[in-house]
mmCIF file of C-alpha atoms in Angstrom:
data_model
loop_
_atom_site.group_PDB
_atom_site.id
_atom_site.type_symbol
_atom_site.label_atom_id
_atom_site.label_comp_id
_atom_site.label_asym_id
_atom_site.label_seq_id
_atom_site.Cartn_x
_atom_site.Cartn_y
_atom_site.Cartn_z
ATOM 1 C CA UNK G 1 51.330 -23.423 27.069
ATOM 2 C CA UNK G 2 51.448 -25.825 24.339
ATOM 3 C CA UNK G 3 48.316 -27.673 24.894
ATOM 4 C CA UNK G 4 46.238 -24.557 25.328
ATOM 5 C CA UNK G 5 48.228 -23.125 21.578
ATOM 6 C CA UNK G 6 46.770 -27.079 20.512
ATOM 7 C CA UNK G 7 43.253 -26.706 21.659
ATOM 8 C CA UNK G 8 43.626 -22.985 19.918
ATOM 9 C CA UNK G 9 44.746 -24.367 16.784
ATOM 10 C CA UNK G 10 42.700 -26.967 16.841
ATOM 11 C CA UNK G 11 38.997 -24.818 17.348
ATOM 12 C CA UNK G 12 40.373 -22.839 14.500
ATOM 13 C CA UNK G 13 40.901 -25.671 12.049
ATOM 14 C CA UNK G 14 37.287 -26.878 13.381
ATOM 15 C CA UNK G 15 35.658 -23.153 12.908
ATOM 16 C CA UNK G 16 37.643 -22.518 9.407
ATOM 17 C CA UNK G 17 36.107 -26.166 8.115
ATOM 18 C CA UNK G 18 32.256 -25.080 9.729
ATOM 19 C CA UNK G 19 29.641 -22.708 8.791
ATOM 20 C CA UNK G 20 27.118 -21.201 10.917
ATOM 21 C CA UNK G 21 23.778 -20.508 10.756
ATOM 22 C CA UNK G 22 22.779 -17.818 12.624
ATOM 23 C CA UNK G 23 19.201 -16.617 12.587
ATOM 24 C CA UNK G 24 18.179 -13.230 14.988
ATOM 25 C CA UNK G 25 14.640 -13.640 16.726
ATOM 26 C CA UNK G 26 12.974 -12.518 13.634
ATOM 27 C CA UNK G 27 14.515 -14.679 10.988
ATOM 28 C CA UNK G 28 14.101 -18.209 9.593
ATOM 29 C CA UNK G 29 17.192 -19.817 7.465
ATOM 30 C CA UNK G 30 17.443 -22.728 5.600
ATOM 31 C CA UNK G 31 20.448 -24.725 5.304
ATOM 32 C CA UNK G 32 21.500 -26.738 2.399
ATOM 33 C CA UNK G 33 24.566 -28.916 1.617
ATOM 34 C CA UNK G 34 27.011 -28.499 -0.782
ATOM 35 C CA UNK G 35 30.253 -28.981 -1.762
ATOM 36 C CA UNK G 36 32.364 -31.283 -3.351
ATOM 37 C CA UNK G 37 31.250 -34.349 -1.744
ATOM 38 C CA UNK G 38 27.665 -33.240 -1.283
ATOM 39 C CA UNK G 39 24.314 -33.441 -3.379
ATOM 40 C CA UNK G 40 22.774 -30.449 -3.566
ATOM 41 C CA UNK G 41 19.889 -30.566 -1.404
ATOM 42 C CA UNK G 42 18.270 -29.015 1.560
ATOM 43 C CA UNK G 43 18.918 -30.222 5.529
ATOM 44 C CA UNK G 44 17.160 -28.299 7.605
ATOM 45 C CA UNK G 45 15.077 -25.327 9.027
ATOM 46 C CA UNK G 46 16.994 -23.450 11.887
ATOM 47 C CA UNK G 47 15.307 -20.716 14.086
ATOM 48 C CA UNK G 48 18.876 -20.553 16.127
ATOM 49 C CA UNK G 49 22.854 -20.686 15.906
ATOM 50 C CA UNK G 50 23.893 -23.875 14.324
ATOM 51 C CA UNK G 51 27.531 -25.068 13.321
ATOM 52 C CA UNK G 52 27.440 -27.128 10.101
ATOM 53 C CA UNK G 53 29.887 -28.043 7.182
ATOM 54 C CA UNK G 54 32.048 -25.286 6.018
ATOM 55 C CA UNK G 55 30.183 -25.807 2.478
ATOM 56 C CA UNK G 56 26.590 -25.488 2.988
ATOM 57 C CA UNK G 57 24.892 -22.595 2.489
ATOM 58 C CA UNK G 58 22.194 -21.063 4.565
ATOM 59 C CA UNK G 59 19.287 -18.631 2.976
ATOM 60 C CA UNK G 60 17.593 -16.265 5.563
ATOM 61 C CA UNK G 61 13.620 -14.941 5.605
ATOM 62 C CA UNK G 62 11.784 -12.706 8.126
ATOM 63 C CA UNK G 63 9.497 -14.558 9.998
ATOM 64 C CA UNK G 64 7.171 -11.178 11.243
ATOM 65 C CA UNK G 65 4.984 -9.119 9.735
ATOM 66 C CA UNK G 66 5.981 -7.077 6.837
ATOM 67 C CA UNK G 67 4.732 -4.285 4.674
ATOM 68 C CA UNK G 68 3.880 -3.734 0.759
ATOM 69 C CA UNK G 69 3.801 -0.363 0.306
ATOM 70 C CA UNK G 70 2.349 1.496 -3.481
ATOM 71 C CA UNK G 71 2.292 4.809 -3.978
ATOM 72 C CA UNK G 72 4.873 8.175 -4.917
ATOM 73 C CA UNK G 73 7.557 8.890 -3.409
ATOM 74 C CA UNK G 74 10.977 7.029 -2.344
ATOM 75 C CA UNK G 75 10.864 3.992 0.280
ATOM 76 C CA UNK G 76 7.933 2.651 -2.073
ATOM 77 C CA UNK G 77 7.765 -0.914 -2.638
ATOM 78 C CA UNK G 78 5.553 -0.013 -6.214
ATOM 79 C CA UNK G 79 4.413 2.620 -7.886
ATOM 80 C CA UNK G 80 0.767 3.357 -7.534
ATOM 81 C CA UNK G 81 -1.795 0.555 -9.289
ATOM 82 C CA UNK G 82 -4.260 1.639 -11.696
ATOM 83 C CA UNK G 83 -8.205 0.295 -11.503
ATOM 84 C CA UNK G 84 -11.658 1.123 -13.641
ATOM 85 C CA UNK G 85 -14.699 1.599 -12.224
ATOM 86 C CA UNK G 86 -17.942 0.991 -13.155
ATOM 87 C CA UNK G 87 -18.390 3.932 -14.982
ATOM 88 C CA UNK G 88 -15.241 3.430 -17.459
ATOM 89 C CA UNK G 89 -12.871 5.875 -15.273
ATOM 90 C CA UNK G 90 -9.548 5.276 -14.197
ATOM 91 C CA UNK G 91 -8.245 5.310 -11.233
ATOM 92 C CA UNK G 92 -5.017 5.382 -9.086
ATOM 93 C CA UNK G 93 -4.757 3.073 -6.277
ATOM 94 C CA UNK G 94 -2.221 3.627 -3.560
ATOM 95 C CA UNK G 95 -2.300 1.948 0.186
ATOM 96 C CA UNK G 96 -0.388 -0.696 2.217
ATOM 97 C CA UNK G 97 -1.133 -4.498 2.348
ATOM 98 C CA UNK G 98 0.469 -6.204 5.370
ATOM 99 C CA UNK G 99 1.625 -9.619 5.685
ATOM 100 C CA UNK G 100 3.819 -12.574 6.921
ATOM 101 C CA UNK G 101 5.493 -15.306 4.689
ATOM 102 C CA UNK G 102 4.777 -18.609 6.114
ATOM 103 C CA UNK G 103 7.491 -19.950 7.417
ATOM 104 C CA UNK G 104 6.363 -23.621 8.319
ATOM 105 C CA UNK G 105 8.688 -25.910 8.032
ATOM 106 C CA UNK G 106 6.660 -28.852 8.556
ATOM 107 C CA UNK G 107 6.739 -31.523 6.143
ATOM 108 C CA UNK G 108 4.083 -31.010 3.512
ATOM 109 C CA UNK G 109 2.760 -32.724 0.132
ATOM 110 C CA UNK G 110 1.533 -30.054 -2.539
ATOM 111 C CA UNK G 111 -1.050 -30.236 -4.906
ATOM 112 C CA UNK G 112 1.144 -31.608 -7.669
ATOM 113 C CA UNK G 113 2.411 -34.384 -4.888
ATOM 114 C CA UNK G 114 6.000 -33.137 -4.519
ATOM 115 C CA UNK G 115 6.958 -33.395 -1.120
ATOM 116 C CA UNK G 116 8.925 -30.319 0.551
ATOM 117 C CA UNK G 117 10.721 -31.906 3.934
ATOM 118 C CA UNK G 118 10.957 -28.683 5.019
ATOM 119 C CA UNK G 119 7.904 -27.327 4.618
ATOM 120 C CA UNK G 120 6.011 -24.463 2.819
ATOM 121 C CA UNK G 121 8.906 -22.636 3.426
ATOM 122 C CA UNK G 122 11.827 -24.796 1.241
ATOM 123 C CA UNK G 123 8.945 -24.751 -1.378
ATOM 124 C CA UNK G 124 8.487 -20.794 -1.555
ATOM 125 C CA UNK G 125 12.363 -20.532 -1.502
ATOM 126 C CA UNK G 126 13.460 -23.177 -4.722
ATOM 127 C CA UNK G 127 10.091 -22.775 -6.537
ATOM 128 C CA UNK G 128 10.318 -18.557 -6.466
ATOM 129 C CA UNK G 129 12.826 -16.824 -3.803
ATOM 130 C CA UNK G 130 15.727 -18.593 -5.268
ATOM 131 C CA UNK G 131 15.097 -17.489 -8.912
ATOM 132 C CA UNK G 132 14.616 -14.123 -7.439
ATOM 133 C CA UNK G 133 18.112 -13.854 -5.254
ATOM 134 C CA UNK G 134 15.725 -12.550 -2.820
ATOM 135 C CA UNK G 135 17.628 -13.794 0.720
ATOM 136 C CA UNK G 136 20.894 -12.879 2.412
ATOM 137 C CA UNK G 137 22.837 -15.714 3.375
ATOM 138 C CA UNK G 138 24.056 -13.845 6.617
ATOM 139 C CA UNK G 139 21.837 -13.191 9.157
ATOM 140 C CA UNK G 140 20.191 -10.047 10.200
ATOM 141 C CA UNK G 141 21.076 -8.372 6.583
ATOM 142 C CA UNK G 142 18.274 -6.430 4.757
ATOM 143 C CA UNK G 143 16.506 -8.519 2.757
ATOM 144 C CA UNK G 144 18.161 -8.194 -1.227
ATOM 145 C CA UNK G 145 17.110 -6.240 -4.217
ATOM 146 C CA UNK G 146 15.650 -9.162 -5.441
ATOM 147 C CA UNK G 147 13.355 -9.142 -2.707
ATOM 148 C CA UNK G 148 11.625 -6.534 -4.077
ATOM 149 C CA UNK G 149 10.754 -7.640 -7.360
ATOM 150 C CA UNK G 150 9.447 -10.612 -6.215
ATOM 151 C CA UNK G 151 7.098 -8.869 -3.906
ATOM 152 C CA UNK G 152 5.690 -6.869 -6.842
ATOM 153 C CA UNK G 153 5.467 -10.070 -8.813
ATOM 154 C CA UNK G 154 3.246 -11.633 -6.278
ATOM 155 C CA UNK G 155 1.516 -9.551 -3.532
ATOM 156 C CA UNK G 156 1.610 -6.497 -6.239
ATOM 157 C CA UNK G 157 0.198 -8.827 -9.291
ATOM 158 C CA UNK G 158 -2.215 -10.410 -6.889
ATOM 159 C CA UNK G 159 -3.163 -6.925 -5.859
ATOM 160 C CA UNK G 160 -3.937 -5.293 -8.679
ATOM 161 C CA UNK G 161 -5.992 -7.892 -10.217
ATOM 162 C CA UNK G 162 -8.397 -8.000 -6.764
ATOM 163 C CA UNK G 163 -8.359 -4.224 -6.928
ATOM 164 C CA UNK G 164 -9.349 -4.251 -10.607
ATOM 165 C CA UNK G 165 -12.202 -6.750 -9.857
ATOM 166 C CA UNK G 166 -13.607 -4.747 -6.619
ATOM 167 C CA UNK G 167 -13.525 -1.455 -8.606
ATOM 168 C CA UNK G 168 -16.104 -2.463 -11.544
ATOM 169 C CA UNK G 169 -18.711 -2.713 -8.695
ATOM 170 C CA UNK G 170 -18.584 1.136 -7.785
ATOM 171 C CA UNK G 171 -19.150 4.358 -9.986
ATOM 172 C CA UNK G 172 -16.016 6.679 -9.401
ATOM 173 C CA UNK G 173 -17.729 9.390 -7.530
ATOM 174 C CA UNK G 174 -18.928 6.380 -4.776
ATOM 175 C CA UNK G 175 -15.106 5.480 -3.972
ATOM 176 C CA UNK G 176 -13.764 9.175 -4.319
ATOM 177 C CA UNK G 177 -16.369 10.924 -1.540
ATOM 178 C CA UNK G 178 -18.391 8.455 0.162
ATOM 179 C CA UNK G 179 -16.657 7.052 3.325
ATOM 180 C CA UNK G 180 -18.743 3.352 4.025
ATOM 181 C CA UNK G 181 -18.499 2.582 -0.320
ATOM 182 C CA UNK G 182 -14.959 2.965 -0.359
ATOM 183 C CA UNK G 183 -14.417 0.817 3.205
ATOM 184 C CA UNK G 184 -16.322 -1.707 1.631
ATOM 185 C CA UNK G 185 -14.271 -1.656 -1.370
ATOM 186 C CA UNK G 186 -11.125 -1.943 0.976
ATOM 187 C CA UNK G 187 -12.821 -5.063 2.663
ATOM 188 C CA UNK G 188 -14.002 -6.615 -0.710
ATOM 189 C CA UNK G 189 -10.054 -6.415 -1.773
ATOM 190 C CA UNK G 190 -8.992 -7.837 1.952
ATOM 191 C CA UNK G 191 -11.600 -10.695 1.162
ATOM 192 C CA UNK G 192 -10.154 -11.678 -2.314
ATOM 193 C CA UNK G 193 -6.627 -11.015 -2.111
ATOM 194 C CA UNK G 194 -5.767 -14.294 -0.628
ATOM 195 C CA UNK G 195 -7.616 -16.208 -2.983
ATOM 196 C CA UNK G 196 -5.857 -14.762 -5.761
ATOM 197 C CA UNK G 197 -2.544 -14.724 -4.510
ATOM 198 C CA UNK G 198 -2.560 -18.649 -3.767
ATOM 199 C CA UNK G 199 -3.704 -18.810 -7.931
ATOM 200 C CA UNK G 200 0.254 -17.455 -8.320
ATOM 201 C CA UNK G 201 1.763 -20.305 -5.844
ATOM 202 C CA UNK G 202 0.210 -23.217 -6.870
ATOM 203 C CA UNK G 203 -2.483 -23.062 -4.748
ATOM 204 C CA UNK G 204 -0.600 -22.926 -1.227
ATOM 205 C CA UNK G 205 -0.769 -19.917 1.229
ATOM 206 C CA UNK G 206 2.797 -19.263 0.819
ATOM 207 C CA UNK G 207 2.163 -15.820 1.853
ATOM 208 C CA UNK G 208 -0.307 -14.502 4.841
ATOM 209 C CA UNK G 209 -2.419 -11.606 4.110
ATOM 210 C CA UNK G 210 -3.085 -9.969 7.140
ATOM 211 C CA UNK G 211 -4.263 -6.303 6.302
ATOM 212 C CA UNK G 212 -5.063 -4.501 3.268
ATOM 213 C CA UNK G 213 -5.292 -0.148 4.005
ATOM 214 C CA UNK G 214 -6.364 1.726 0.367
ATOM 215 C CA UNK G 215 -5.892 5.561 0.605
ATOM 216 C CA UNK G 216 -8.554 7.471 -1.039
ATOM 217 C CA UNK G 217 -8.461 6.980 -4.748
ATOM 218 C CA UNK G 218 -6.846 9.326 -7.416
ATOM 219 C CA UNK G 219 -8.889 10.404 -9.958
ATOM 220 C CA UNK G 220 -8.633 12.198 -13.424
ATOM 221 C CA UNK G 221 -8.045 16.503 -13.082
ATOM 222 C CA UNK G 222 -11.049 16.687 -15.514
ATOM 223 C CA UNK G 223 -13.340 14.577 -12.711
ATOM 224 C CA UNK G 224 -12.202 16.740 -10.066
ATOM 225 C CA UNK G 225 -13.018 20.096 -12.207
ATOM 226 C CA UNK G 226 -16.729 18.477 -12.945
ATOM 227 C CA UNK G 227 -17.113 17.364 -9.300
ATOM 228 C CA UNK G 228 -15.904 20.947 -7.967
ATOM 229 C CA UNK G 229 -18.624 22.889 -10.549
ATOM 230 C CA UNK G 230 -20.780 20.512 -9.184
ATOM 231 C CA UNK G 231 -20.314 21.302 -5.815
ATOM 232 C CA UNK G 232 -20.476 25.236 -6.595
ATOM 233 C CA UNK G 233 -23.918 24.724 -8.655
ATOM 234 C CA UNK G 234 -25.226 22.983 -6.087
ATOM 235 C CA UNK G 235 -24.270 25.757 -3.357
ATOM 236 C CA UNK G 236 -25.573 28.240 -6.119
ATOM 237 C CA UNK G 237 -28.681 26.991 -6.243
ATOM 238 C CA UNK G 238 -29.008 26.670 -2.464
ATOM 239 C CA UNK G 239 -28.634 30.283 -1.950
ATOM 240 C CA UNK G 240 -30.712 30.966 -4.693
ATOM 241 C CA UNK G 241 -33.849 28.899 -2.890
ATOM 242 C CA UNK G 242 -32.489 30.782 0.764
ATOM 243 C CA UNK G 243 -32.924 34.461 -1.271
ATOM 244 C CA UNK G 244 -36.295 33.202 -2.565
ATOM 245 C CA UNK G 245 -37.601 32.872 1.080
ATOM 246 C CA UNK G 246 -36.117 35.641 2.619
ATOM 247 C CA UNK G 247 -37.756 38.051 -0.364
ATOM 248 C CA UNK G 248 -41.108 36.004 0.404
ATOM 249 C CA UNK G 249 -41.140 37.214 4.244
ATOM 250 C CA UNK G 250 -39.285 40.386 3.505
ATOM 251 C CA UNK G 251 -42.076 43.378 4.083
ATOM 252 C CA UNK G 252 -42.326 44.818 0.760
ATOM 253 C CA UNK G 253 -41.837 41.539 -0.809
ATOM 254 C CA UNK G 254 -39.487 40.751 -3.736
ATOM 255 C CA UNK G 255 -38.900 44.489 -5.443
ATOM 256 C CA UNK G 256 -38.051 45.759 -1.791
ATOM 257 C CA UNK G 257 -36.040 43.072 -0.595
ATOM 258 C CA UNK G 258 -33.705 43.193 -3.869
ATOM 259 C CA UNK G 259 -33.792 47.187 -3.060
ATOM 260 C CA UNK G 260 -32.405 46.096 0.371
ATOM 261 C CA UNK G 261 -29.874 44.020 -0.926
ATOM 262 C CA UNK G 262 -28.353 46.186 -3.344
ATOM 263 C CA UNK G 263 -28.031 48.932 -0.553
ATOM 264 C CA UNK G 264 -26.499 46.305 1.309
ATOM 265 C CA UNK G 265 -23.914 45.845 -1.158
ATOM 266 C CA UNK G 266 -23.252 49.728 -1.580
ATOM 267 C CA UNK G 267 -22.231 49.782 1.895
ATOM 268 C CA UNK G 268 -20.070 47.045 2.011
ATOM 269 C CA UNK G 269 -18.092 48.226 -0.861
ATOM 270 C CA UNK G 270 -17.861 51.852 1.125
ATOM 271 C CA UNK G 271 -16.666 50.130 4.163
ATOM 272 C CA UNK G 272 -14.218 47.989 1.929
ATOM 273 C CA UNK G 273 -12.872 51.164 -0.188
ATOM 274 C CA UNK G 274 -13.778 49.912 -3.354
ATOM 275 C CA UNK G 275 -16.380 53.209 -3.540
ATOM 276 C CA UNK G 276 -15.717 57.309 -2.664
ATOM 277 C CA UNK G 277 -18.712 59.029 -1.511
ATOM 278 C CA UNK G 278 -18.770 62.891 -2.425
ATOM 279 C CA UNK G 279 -20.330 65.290 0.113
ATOM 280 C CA UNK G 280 -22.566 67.350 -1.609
ATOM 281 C CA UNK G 281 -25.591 69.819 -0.320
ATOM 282 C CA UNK G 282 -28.349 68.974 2.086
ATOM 283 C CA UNK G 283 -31.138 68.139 0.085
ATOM 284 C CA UNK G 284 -28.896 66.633 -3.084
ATOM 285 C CA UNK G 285 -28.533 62.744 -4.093
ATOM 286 C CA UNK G 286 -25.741 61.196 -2.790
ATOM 287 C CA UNK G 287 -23.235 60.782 -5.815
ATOM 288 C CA UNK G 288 -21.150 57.431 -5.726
ATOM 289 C CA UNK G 289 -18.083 56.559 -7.741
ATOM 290 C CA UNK G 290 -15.346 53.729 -7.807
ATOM 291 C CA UNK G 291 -12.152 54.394 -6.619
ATOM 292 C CA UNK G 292 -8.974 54.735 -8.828
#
């Protein structure tokens, strides 16, 4: 009995003096030392459960696929971006980019020569996550507020200027009804994205791209009045050139087919109720007048 309330007392004096890293399947964390006796610097990547010194501190990041989301609503990672097109109009922007944060933890030397033991990882933690609060330091917690902000600072900057640059290559009208100019536009973005988003972290792919989706622009109420007359003259004037061949076959030609069509219309507004017809004598006009 006693040396079983030892060993007890003993694994809880070694489990009170420890912490533990403990990643889930989809998580990276970083550890780093601390403490009184400590410098404060980083020790190591770990991708599973690991026992270290009761003061170091470990920093957890997803290490699948995640969205961006812009657009209305609630659950929105931005509000919708704003572009101009060719034409001087504004428009809103609103989609889903998808991507992974690289989570290598291979030893690396970046541009500016500093070397990051543990990878491109340690470097997008101390050079912007920290400054951020971005990661729990539990594992399998939602990723903190300051997640968030960071993501607009970044992926959401980067965004918005490839959007910007992509939309001064099409009129408004090309990205707002036809299909193949605005997928083009969406794979222009895609293509540029990355490139612009490395300008923000010192030229390293910190952060995968792997999919950009852009819903069908918003435009301006007054564009979408002008495109709707639009639409109606151009219908107008169709049916105008369909009642100029009918009257050109019609026997009679034009004076009787117009006849024709006005009778038409008498009887549809009988049928409808709009008119009364009076009975009056055989032999008499027919007398017509509008209902009350």
């Amino acid at each position: 009995m006693r040396t079983r309330l030892a060993f007890l007392l003993v694994a809880a004096v070694f489990l009170t003096a420890c912490s533990i890293g403990n990643p889930t399947s989809s998580e990276v964390s970083l550890q780093y030392g601390a403490g009184p006796f400590d410098s404060r610097k980083f020790v190591e990547c770990e991708t599973e459960r690991d026992v270290s010194d009761v003061n170091d501190d470990h920093y957890y990041y997803p290490s699948g696929q995640r969205d961006f989301t812009f657009g209305d609503g609630d659950g929105i990672d931005s509000a919708p971006l704003t572009s101009t097109t060719e034409d001087s109009q504004e428009i809103k922007v609103t989609g889903t980019v998808k991507f992974t944060l690289n989570t290598d933890c291979s030893p690396f030397t970046d541009p500016t020569g500093k070397e990051w033991p543990g990878g491109k990882l340690q470097m997008f933690h101390e050079l912007i996550a920290y400054k951020y609060d971005a990661a729990p330091t539990d594992g399998g917690e939602q990723m903190k507020p300051g997640w968030s902000a960071l993501l607009r600072n970044y992926v959401g900057a980067a965004l918005d200027r490839a959007t910007d640059n992509e939309a001064l290559k099409y009129p408004w009208q090309k990205l707002y009804t036809d299909a193949p100019a605005k997928a083009q536009w969406e794979k222009d973005v895609l293509a540029q994205l990355p490139r612009v988003l490395k300008s923000l972290t010192q030229g390293v792919d910190l952060i995968t791209i792997n999919s950009v989706l852009l819903q069908k622009p918003g435009i301006q109420p007054q564009l979408v009045a002008g495109l709707t007359d639009k639409q109606a003259a151009e219908l107008r004037s169709q049916a105008a050139e369909v009642d100029k061949e009918a009257a050109a076959n019609f026997p009679g030609g034009m004076p009787a087919y117009q006849a024709y069509q006005q009778q038409q219309a008498v009887n549809e507004a009988i049928k409808s109720g709009k008119v009364q017809v009076l009975p009056v004598p055989q032999g008499s006009p027919v007398i017509v007048q509008p209902t009350k």
